[in-house]
Amino acid sequence: KRSEANILAAELFLKLEAYCAQFSVAGSIRRECCWVSDIELLLSPLMASDPQDLFGEGEISCLHPEIDRLVARGDIVRDPDHDKWGSRYRRFLYKDAPIDCFIVMPPAQWGCLMAIRTGPWQYSKRLVTSFDKGGRILPMGYRVDQGALWDRDKLIETPTERDFYKAIGQRYLEPWERAA
């Protein structure tokens, strides 16, 4: 049930909030579906200076090591059925619930990923397929790559979901209005 999934998402928020600049629930919970099959989280990590960077210009995520600590403590378990454990996506189990953890790392943009990860997947597929590739929403010449919207080779800033919709010339749809 969505109500049970919301409780688990809130518990994860409490465990991870200190390591995130932004944290939101996406997917079927955000669309207010009664039943959900997994919990989709969108996280933007806090960044810190990389102590191993001799010139002090590099940054590292504060979130990734914390997720690794949660695994080491047994609070979460890497999903044995999905070997997904990268810098942008991690799949794990929390109290036996499958969690899809989407991490906003540059050049990714929060608004672009929030629109895509809210779904449903059929809608998201249409959202990222440009006219010249047979799509009906994304303008010709635009593409979504690495979690960001591009006009040919130019990154389009989409800090919010509304910015993403505006950039592609579409009316913003509330999550529950997004049909498959």
CSV table of C-alpha atoms in Angstrom, one decimal:
chain,number,residue,atom,x,y,z
A,1,LYS,CA,0.0,0.0,0.0
A,2,ARG,CA,1.1,3.6,-0.6
A,3,SER,CA,0.6,4.4,3.0
A,4,GLU,CA,3.1,1.7,4.1
A,5,ALA,CA,5.6,2.8,1.3
A,6,ASN,CA,5.3,6.4,2.5
A,7,ILE,CA,6.4,5.3,6.0
A,8,LEU,CA,9.4,3.5,4.7
A,9,ALA,CA,10.3,6.5,2.5
A,10,ALA,CA,10.1,8.8,5.5
A,11,GLU,CA,12.4,6.5,7.5
A,12,LEU,CA,14.9,6.5,4.7
A,13,PHE,CA,14.6,10.3,4.5
A,14,LEU,CA,15.6,10.5,8.2
A,15,LYS,CA,18.6,8.3,7.6
A,16,LEU,CA,19.8,10.2,4.5
A,17,GLU,CA,18.7,13.8,4.9
A,18,ALA,CA,21.9,15.1,6.4
A,19,TYR,CA,23.8,13.9,3.3
A,20,CYS,CA,21.4,15.4,0.7
A,21,ALA,CA,20.8,18.8,-0.8
A,22,GLN,CA,17.5,17.6,-2.1
A,23,PHE,CA,15.4,14.4,-1.4
A,24,SER,CA,12.1,13.5,-2.9
A,25,VAL,CA,9.9,10.5,-3.5
A,26,ALA,CA,9.0,9.9,-7.1
A,27,GLY,CA,7.3,7.1,-9.0
A,28,SER,CA,3.9,5.6,-8.2
A,29,ILE,CA,4.0,7.1,-4.7
A,30,ARG,CA,4.2,10.6,-6.1
A,31,ARG,CA,1.5,9.8,-8.6
A,32,GLU,CA,-0.6,8.8,-5.6
A,33,CYS,CA,-1.3,5.2,-6.8
A,34,CYS,CA,-3.0,3.0,-4.2
A,35,TRP,CA,-0.5,0.2,-4.6
A,36,VAL,CA,3.2,0.5,-5.4
A,37,SER,CA,5.7,-2.2,-6.4
A,38,ASP,CA,8.8,-0.3,-5.3
A,39,ILE,CA,9.9,3.0,-3.8
A,40,GLU,CA,11.6,5.4,-6.1
A,41,LEU,CA,13.7,8.1,-4.5
A,42,LEU,CA,15.4,11.1,-6.1
A,43,LEU,CA,18.4,12.4,-4.2
A,44,SER,CA,20.8,15.2,-4.8
A,45,PRO,CA,23.9,14.7,-2.7
A,46,LEU,CA,25.6,17.3,-0.6
A,47,MET,CA,29.1,17.7,-2.0
A,48,ALA,CA,32.4,18.2,-0.1
A,49,SER,CA,35.9,19.1,-1.0
A,50,ASP,CA,37.8,16.0,-2.1
A,51,PRO,CA,40.6,15.6,0.5
A,52,GLN,CA,42.7,13.6,-2.1
A,53,ASP,CA,42.6,16.5,-4.6
A,54,LEU,CA,45.9,18.2,-4.3
A,55,PHE,CA,44.6,21.4,-5.8
A,56,GLY,CA,41.4,21.6,-3.8
A,57,GLU,CA,39.2,21.9,-6.8
A,58,GLY,CA,37.5,18.5,-6.8
A,59,GLU,CA,34.3,17.5,-5.0
A,60,ILE,CA,33.0,14.2,-3.7
A,61,SER,CA,29.5,13.1,-2.7
A,62,CYS,CA,28.7,12.9,1.0
A,63,LEU,CA,25.7,10.6,0.1
A,64,HIS,CA,27.4,7.7,-1.5
A,65,PRO,CA,29.6,6.8,1.5
A,66,GLU,CA,26.6,7.0,3.8
A,67,ILE,CA,24.6,4.6,1.7
A,68,ASP,CA,27.6,2.3,1.8
A,69,ARG,CA,27.7,2.6,5.7
A,70,LEU,CA,24.0,1.7,5.8
A,71,VAL,CA,24.8,-1.5,3.9
A,72,ALA,CA,27.7,-2.3,6.2
A,73,ARG,CA,25.5,-1.8,9.2
A,74,GLY,CA,22.8,-4.0,7.7
A,75,ASP,CA,20.2,-1.2,7.6
A,76,ILE,CA,19.8,-1.7,3.9
A,77,VAL,CA,20.7,-4.7,1.7
A,78,ARG,CA,22.0,-4.5,-1.9
A,79,ASP,CA,19.2,-6.1,-4.0
A,80,PRO,CA,20.6,-9.6,-4.9
A,81,ASP,CA,18.3,-9.7,-8.0
A,82,HIS,CA,19.7,-6.4,-9.4
A,83,ASP,CA,23.4,-5.7,-9.7
A,84,LYS,CA,22.9,-1.9,-9.8
A,85,TRP,CA,25.3,0.0,-7.6
A,86,GLY,CA,26.7,3.0,-9.4
A,87,SER,CA,27.2,6.7,-8.9
A,88,ARG,CA,23.8,7.6,-10.4
A,89,TYR,CA,21.6,4.6,-9.5
A,90,ARG,CA,21.5,2.2,-6.7
A,91,ARG,CA,19.0,-0.6,-6.1
A,92,PHE,CA,18.6,-1.9,-2.6
A,93,LEU,CA,16.1,-3.4,-0.2
A,94,TYR,CA,14.9,-1.6,2.9
A,95,LYS,CA,12.8,-3.8,5.3
A,96,ASP,CA,12.3,-6.1,2.3
A,97,ALA,CA,10.9,-3.3,0.1
A,98,PRO,CA,12.7,-2.6,-3.2
A,99,ILE,CA,14.2,0.9,-3.4
A,100,ASP,CA,15.2,2.5,-6.6
A,101,CYS,CA,17.6,5.3,-5.6
A,102,PHE,CA,18.3,7.8,-8.4
A,103,ILE,CA,21.1,10.2,-7.6
A,104,VAL,CA,21.4,13.5,-9.3
A,105,MET,CA,25.1,13.9,-10.3
A,106,PRO,CA,26.2,16.4,-12.9
A,107,PRO,CA,25.4,17.0,-15.6
A,108,ALA,CA,22.0,15.6,-14.5
A,109,GLN,CA,19.4,18.2,-13.6
A,110,TRP,CA,16.8,17.7,-10.8
A,111,GLY,CA,13.8,18.9,-12.8
A,112,CYS,CA,14.6,16.6,-15.8
A,113,LEU,CA,15.1,13.5,-13.6
A,114,MET,CA,12.0,14.3,-11.4
A,115,ALA,CA,9.8,14.4,-14.5
A,116,ILE,CA,11.2,11.2,-15.9
A,117,ARG,CA,11.3,9.3,-12.6
A,118,THR,CA,7.7,10.2,-11.6
A,119,GLY,CA,6.6,8.1,-14.6
A,120,PRO,CA,4.7,6.0,-15.4
A,121,TRP,CA,7.4,4.4,-17.6
A,122,GLN,CA,5.2,4.6,-20.8
A,123,TYR,CA,4.8,8.4,-20.2
A,124,SER,CA,8.5,8.8,-19.4
A,125,LYS,CA,9.4,7.1,-22.6
A,126,ARG,CA,7.3,9.5,-24.6
A,127,LEU,CA,8.7,12.4,-22.6
A,128,VAL,CA,12.3,11.6,-23.6
A,129,THR,CA,11.7,10.6,-27.3
A,130,SER,CA,12.1,13.5,-29.6
A,131,PHE,CA,9.9,14.2,-32.7
A,132,ASP,CA,12.7,13.2,-35.0
A,133,LYS,CA,12.9,9.8,-33.3
A,134,GLY,CA,9.1,9.2,-33.4
A,135,GLY,CA,8.1,10.9,-30.2
A,136,ARG,CA,5.3,13.5,-29.7
A,137,ILE,CA,6.5,15.6,-26.7
A,138,LEU,CA,10.2,16.3,-26.9
A,139,PRO,CA,11.0,18.9,-29.5
A,140,MET,CA,13.2,18.0,-32.5
A,141,GLY,CA,16.9,18.5,-31.9
A,142,TYR,CA,16.4,18.0,-28.1
A,143,ARG,CA,17.6,15.0,-26.2
A,144,VAL,CA,17.7,13.6,-22.7
A,145,ASP,CA,21.1,12.2,-21.8
A,146,GLN,CA,22.8,11.5,-18.4
A,147,GLY,CA,19.7,12.8,-16.6
A,148,ALA,CA,19.8,16.2,-18.4
A,149,LEU,CA,18.0,18.0,-21.2
A,150,TRP,CA,20.1,19.1,-24.1
A,151,ASP,CA,19.4,21.2,-27.2
A,152,ARG,CA,22.0,19.6,-29.5
A,153,ASP,CA,25.2,20.0,-27.4
A,154,LYS,CA,23.9,22.8,-25.1
A,155,LEU,CA,22.8,21.8,-21.6
A,156,ILE,CA,19.4,23.3,-20.7
A,157,GLU,CA,19.2,24.1,-17.0
A,158,THR,CA,16.1,22.5,-15.4
A,159,PRO,CA,16.4,23.0,-11.7
A,160,THR,CA,12.7,22.2,-11.2
A,161,GLU,CA,10.2,20.0,-13.0
A,162,ARG,CA,8.2,23.0,-14.1
A,163,ASP,CA,11.4,24.3,-15.7
A,164,PHE,CA,11.8,21.1,-17.6
A,165,TYR,CA,8.2,21.2,-18.9
A,166,LYS,CA,8.6,24.9,-19.9
A,167,ALA,CA,11.9,24.1,-21.7
A,168,ILE,CA,10.2,21.5,-23.9
A,169,GLY,CA,7.2,23.7,-24.5
A,170,GLN,CA,4.7,21.6,-22.6
A,171,ARG,CA,2.1,22.4,-20.0
A,172,TYR,CA,3.1,21.1,-16.6
A,173,LEU,CA,1.1,18.0,-15.6
A,174,GLU,CA,0.6,17.1,-11.9
A,175,PRO,CA,2.0,13.6,-11.2
A,176,TRP,CA,-1.5,12.0,-10.9
A,177,GLU,CA,-2.4,13.5,-14.4
A,178,ARG,CA,0.4,11.6,-16.2
A,179,ALA,CA,-1.2,8.7,-18.0
A,180,ALA,CA,0.6,5.7,-19.3
